[in-house]
Each structure stands twice: as structure tokens, then as C-alpha cells.
Short mmCIF file of C-alpha atoms and ligand atoms in Angstrom, two decimals:
data_model
loop_
_atom_site.label_atom_id
_atom_site.label_comp_id
_atom_site.label_asym_id
_atom_site.label_seq_id
_atom_site.Cartn_x
_atom_site.Cartn_y
_atom_site.Cartn_z
CA MET S 1 15.33 -3.81 12.21
CA LEU S 2 14.86 -2.44 15.74
CA ALA S 3 11.43 -0.77 16.03
CA PRO S 4 12.65 2.64 17.33
CA LEU S 5 15.10 2.99 14.43
CA LYS S 6 12.38 1.96 12.00
CA ASN S 7 10.14 4.75 13.34
CA LEU S 8 12.94 7.28 13.11
CA LEU S 9 13.50 6.42 9.46
CA GLY S 10 9.87 7.28 8.76
CA ASN S 11 10.84 10.83 9.66
CA VAL S 12 11.98 12.46 6.43
CA THR S 13 14.71 14.65 7.89
CA MET S 14 16.14 11.73 9.89
CA TYR S 15 16.02 9.46 6.85
CA VAL S 16 17.93 11.89 4.64
CA ALA S 17 20.41 12.78 7.40
CA LEU S 18 21.13 9.10 8.09
CA GLN S 19 21.54 8.31 4.39
CA LYS S 20 24.11 11.08 4.08
CA ALA S 21 25.87 10.23 7.34
CA LEU S 22 26.26 6.60 6.27
CA GLY S 23 27.26 7.52 2.74
CA SER S 24 24.22 5.78 1.22
CA ASP S 25 23.78 8.88 -0.93
CA ARG S 26 27.04 7.99 -2.72
CA LEU S 27 25.55 4.63 -3.65
CA ARG S 28 22.55 6.41 -5.22
CA TYR S 29 24.83 8.81 -7.13
CA ARG S 30 26.78 5.82 -8.42
CA CYS S 31 23.55 4.32 -9.76
CA LEU S 32 22.59 7.60 -11.42
CA ALA S 33 26.04 7.84 -13.02
CA GLU S 34 25.54 4.33 -14.47
CA LEU S 35 22.51 5.58 -16.36
CA ASP S 36 24.30 8.46 -18.09
CA LEU S 37 21.06 10.46 -18.23
CA ARG S 38 20.72 13.48 -20.53
CA ASP S 39 18.62 16.64 -20.50
CA GLY S 40 15.19 15.82 -21.90
CA ASP S 41 15.19 12.17 -20.80
CA THR S 42 12.16 10.74 -19.01
CA VAL S 43 12.76 9.03 -15.65
CA ILE S 44 10.36 6.99 -13.54
CA ASP S 45 11.52 6.52 -9.95
CA VAL S 46 9.56 3.84 -8.07
CA GLY S 47 10.02 3.93 -4.30
CA CYS S 48 11.49 7.42 -4.65
CA GLY S 49 11.18 8.24 -0.95
CA PRO S 50 12.01 11.93 -0.41
CA ALA S 51 14.06 11.82 -3.65
CA TYR S 52 16.94 13.69 -2.03
CA TYR S 53 19.10 12.86 -5.06
CA PHE S 54 16.77 14.76 -7.41
CA ASP S 55 19.19 17.69 -7.74
CA ARG S 56 21.81 15.30 -9.10
CA LEU S 57 19.70 14.56 -12.18
CA PRO S 58 20.06 16.54 -15.40
CA LYS S 59 16.97 18.37 -16.69
CA VAL S 60 14.85 15.24 -17.05
CA THR S 61 11.09 14.82 -16.94
CA TYR S 62 10.67 12.92 -13.70
CA PHE S 63 7.83 10.85 -12.20
CA GLY S 64 8.34 9.73 -8.61
CA PHE S 65 6.15 7.11 -6.90
CA ASP S 66 6.18 6.11 -3.25
CA THR S 67 3.62 4.61 -0.91
CA SER S 68 4.62 6.95 1.93
CA GLU S 69 2.52 10.11 2.01
CA ARG S 70 5.10 11.78 4.21
CA TYR S 71 7.93 11.19 1.74
CA ILE S 72 5.81 12.27 -1.23
CA ALA S 73 4.65 15.44 0.50
CA HIS S 74 8.26 16.29 1.29
CA ALA S 75 9.47 15.56 -2.25
CA THR S 76 6.61 17.54 -3.79
CA ALA S 77 7.27 20.56 -1.58
CA ARG S 78 10.97 20.45 -2.33
CA TYR S 79 11.23 19.36 -5.95
CA GLY S 80 7.72 19.37 -7.44
CA SER S 81 7.60 21.37 -10.66
CA GLU S 82 6.44 21.19 -14.26
CA ARG S 83 9.00 18.49 -14.89
CA ALA S 84 8.81 16.62 -11.57
CA THR S 85 5.62 14.92 -10.43
CA PHE S 86 5.33 12.85 -7.26
CA SER S 87 2.53 10.41 -6.47
CA THR S 88 1.50 7.96 -3.76
CA GLU S 89 -0.13 5.71 -6.36
CA ILE S 90 1.29 2.20 -6.77
CA PHE S 91 3.12 2.26 -10.09
CA GLY S 92 1.52 -0.35 -12.31
CA GLU S 93 0.05 -1.31 -15.67
CA ARG S 94 -2.48 1.52 -15.61
CA HIS S 95 0.39 4.00 -15.92
CA LEU S 96 1.61 2.45 -19.17
CA GLY S 97 0.55 4.63 -22.07
CA VAL S 98 -0.34 7.45 -19.66
CA LEU S 99 3.23 8.33 -18.78
CA PRO S 100 5.68 8.91 -21.60
CA PRO S 101 8.01 5.98 -22.34
CA ALA S 102 10.92 6.10 -19.90
CA ASP S 103 14.57 6.32 -20.76
CA ALA S 104 15.28 5.07 -17.26
CA VAL S 105 13.44 3.47 -14.36
CA LEU S 106 15.03 3.80 -10.93
CA LEU S 107 14.41 1.17 -8.25
CA LEU S 108 16.77 2.48 -5.59
CA GLY S 109 16.40 0.51 -2.40
CA LEU S 110 12.99 -0.92 -3.30
CA LEU S 111 13.13 -4.58 -4.34
CA HIS S 112 14.34 -5.78 -0.95
CA HIS S 113 11.10 -4.37 0.49
CA LEU S 114 8.96 -6.36 -1.96
CA SER S 115 7.97 -10.03 -2.04
CA ASP S 116 8.99 -12.12 -5.04
CA GLU S 117 5.47 -11.79 -6.43
CA ASP S 118 5.41 -8.00 -6.10
CA SER S 119 8.99 -7.67 -7.40
CA ARG S 120 8.10 -9.82 -10.41
CA ALA S 121 5.05 -7.68 -11.23
CA LEU S 122 6.98 -4.43 -10.78
CA LEU S 123 9.92 -5.55 -12.90
CA ARG S 124 7.56 -6.60 -15.65
CA VAL S 125 5.74 -3.27 -15.71
CA ALA S 126 9.06 -1.40 -15.46
CA SER S 127 10.26 -3.28 -18.53
CA GLN S 128 7.09 -2.33 -20.38
CA ALA S 129 7.43 1.32 -19.39
CA LEU S 130 10.75 1.70 -21.18
CA ALA S 131 11.41 3.64 -24.36
CA PRO S 132 13.58 1.86 -26.95
CA GLY S 133 17.08 1.65 -25.50
CA GLY S 134 15.77 2.39 -22.00
CA ARG S 135 17.21 0.78 -18.91
CA VAL S 136 16.40 0.03 -15.30
CA ILE S 137 18.74 0.25 -12.36
CA ALA S 138 18.15 -1.28 -8.96
CA VAL S 139 20.22 -1.27 -5.81
CA ASP S 140 19.41 -3.28 -2.72
CA THR S 141 20.87 -4.56 0.48
CA CYS S 142 21.87 -8.16 -0.20
CA TYR S 143 23.40 -11.24 1.34
CA ALA S 144 26.77 -11.61 -0.33
CA PRO S 145 28.85 -14.76 -0.21
CA GLY S 146 31.80 -14.14 2.10
CA GLN S 147 30.44 -10.94 3.63
CA GLY S 148 31.85 -10.07 7.04
CA ARG S 149 30.00 -10.25 10.33
CA ILE S 150 29.06 -6.56 10.50
CA SER S 151 27.91 -6.56 6.91
CA LYS S 152 25.80 -9.66 7.58
CA TRP S 153 24.32 -7.97 10.66
CA MET S 154 23.41 -4.97 8.51
CA SER S 155 21.67 -7.25 6.01
CA ASP S 156 19.85 -9.13 8.79
CA ASN S 157 18.65 -5.88 10.35
CA ASP S 158 17.68 -3.94 7.24
CA ARG S 159 14.18 -2.41 7.16
CA GLY S 160 13.45 -4.51 4.06
CA GLU S 161 11.92 -7.92 4.68
CA HIS S 162 13.13 -9.42 1.41
CA VAL S 163 16.90 -9.06 1.49
CA ARG S 164 18.15 -11.68 -0.98
CA GLU S 165 21.31 -13.10 -2.45
CA PRO S 166 22.35 -11.61 -5.81
CA ALA S 167 21.26 -14.72 -7.71
CA ALA S 168 17.70 -14.34 -6.40
CA PHE S 169 17.46 -10.68 -7.49
CA GLU S 170 18.94 -11.62 -10.84
CA ALA S 171 16.53 -14.51 -11.39
CA LEU S 172 13.57 -12.17 -10.85
CA ALA S 173 15.02 -9.64 -13.31
CA ARG S 174 15.67 -12.31 -15.95
CA GLU S 175 11.94 -13.02 -16.12
CA SER S 176 11.45 -9.57 -17.71
CA PHE S 177 14.76 -8.53 -19.25
CA ALA S 178 17.14 -10.16 -21.71
CA ASP S 179 20.10 -8.11 -20.48
CA VAL S 180 20.80 -8.27 -16.77
CA SER S 181 24.11 -7.56 -15.12
CA GLY S 182 25.16 -6.56 -11.67
CA GLU S 183 27.77 -6.41 -9.01
CA VAL S 184 28.07 -6.52 -5.26
CA VAL S 185 29.08 -3.10 -3.97
CA ASP S 186 30.64 -3.27 -0.53
CA ASP S 187 32.75 -0.13 -0.49
CA ALA S 188 30.08 2.52 -1.03
CA ILE S 189 29.04 3.39 2.47
CA ARG S 190 30.87 4.05 5.73
CA VAL S 191 29.62 0.95 7.55
CA PRO S 192 30.49 -2.51 6.23
CA SER S 193 27.47 -3.44 4.12
CA SER S 194 26.73 -5.32 0.93
CA PHE S 195 24.51 -4.06 -1.87
CA TRP S 196 23.53 -5.60 -5.15
CA MET S 197 23.52 -3.04 -7.96
CA MET S 198 21.68 -4.47 -10.96
CA ARG S 199 21.31 -3.08 -14.50
CA MET S 200 18.44 -4.30 -16.67
CA ALA S 201 17.69 -3.65 -20.35
CA THR S 202 16.01 -5.22 -23.37
CA PRO S 203 12.45 -6.04 -22.22
CA LEU S 204 11.13 -9.50 -22.93
CA HIS S 205 7.44 -8.59 -22.89
CA VAL S 206 5.64 -5.99 -24.97
CA PRO S 207 2.83 -4.09 -23.23
CA THR S 208 -0.65 -5.54 -23.71
CA ALA S 209 -2.93 -3.21 -25.68
C1 SAM A 301 14.85 2.35 1.23
S1 SAM A 301 13.62 3.49 0.76
C2 SAM A 301 14.38 4.15 -0.71
C3 SAM A 301 13.94 5.56 -1.03
C4 SAM A 301 14.74 6.24 -2.11
N1 SAM A 301 14.63 5.55 -3.39
C5 SAM A 301 16.19 6.31 -1.72
O1 SAM A 301 17.01 5.67 -2.36
O2 SAM A 301 16.49 7.04 -0.77
C6 SAM A 301 12.34 2.45 0.06
C7 SAM A 301 11.10 3.21 -0.29
O3 SAM A 301 10.18 2.36 -0.95
C8 SAM A 301 8.88 2.76 -0.58
N2 SAM A 301 7.98 1.65 -0.96
C9 SAM A 301 7.79 0.47 -0.36
N3 SAM A 301 6.93 -0.29 -1.08
C10 SAM A 301 6.59 0.43 -2.17
C11 SAM A 301 5.77 0.20 -3.31
N4 SAM A 301 5.11 -0.96 -3.48
N5 SAM A 301 5.67 1.17 -4.25
C12 SAM A 301 6.33 2.33 -4.10
N6 SAM A 301 7.12 2.62 -3.04
C13 SAM A 301 7.25 1.67 -2.09
C14 SAM A 301 8.98 3.11 0.88
O4 SAM A 301 7.97 3.97 1.31
C15 SAM A 301 10.37 3.79 0.90
O5 SAM A 301 10.27 5.18 0.72
#
């Protein structure tokens, strides 16, 4: 992505405004709808950014993680409460058993920023963080077979350095989940773009004691 645009997206207000202008918020809401969350559920959101979609959640207990101090400060000021905690810690094994088991883990726009190795580790810990029946949803810019020129340009110029084809995202998920399904979404936002929305359930690995 062009450096000036990258810098602008580090600005919280610009990031949220651009997401809404492009219609990327609708893609997030679609992911949330997939989860069918209920009051009282526990949600872990890794790479939550400013969590501008927080108000769309029912009355869940929410834990948001992001490496950006700016995003976390913004989210905390706006949504922090008894049931919403935001942290700049890297979500990992040390959080298992400390946080309550999650009914859902959100990875909205994260995996295409992570290397295969980091994605693998995160997906494994996400699988271990789930309550029985829990599920994970991810959505990422992807390279889709047959995508048009503008869509391809969008994928080439995404901020994420690990934009993949659906099969590559799916292969990573299958290392940690027995149930993986997904679809290319290319009608969600106002600019031609391709996203891979991926649902994951049924963890393959139990947490180590
Ligand atoms: C495309 S943004 C998505 C933010 C938010 N989920 C959304 O949908 O608007 C990706 C976010 O991942 C964060 N991030 C990158 N690497 C991370 C990591 N290892 N752990 C947590 N957050 C990370 C970035 O700071 C950024 O806020």
C-alpha cells in the first residue's frame, strides 16, 4: 500500500471513516450476523482495532486485543466498561484459563497481516480458547480466482503483507479445526474487492495443562 495512505489509516478517525465510506463495516456486520451471538456470550476479538462495530454486539462479555496503542486507547475510551476490556497484549497461550472460554473468537481483517507461522499459532490458541460449541470467524482480503483488475489491484495494495488465496487460509485453519468453511465475498463493499470469510469450529487440539 502507498505509504501516505498507510499513515492515514493509523489515524483512528480516518480508519473508521474510510471503513464506513467503503462499506467495509457491512462486511464486519455480516461476520457478526454469522455468529448469531446472544446476551451473556463471551467474545474474544483479536486485532480488534478501534472496534467500531462494538455497538452491533448483543450484551456480551468482550475482550479486545490489538497491537496498536492508538486503537486500543480509542476503543477503551469509547467502549471500555465492566463487560468490555481492551488490551495491547499479544493474545496467546498465557490467556488460556485466565479469560473465560469464548463462545466466539473474531479475527476480522487480521490473518492477512500475519505470516503463516503467526497465523498458525494464533489459530491454534483461538481454537483452544473456545467454549464447547464455540466458533471462530475470520475475514480477509484475498486473491480470488477470476477476480477483476480493480479487485486484484486492491488485493495487491492492501496494508496486509500476507494476502492469500482462499485455499491457503483454509489450509492454515484446517491445522486447528475439524470444521472449516468459507466463501469469497465480492459484493460487500463499494469498491470491487475480494474477501475470504471463513468459519471455523470443532478444535482439534485440547489446551495443554
Ligand atoms: C485491518 S485492521 C482490523 C481491525 C478491526 N478488526 C476491524 O475489522 O476494523 C487489523 C488490525 O490488526 C492489528 N494487528 C496486527 N497484528 C496483530 C497481532 N499480532 N495481534 C493483535 N492485533 C494485531 C492491527 O493493529 C490492526 O488494528
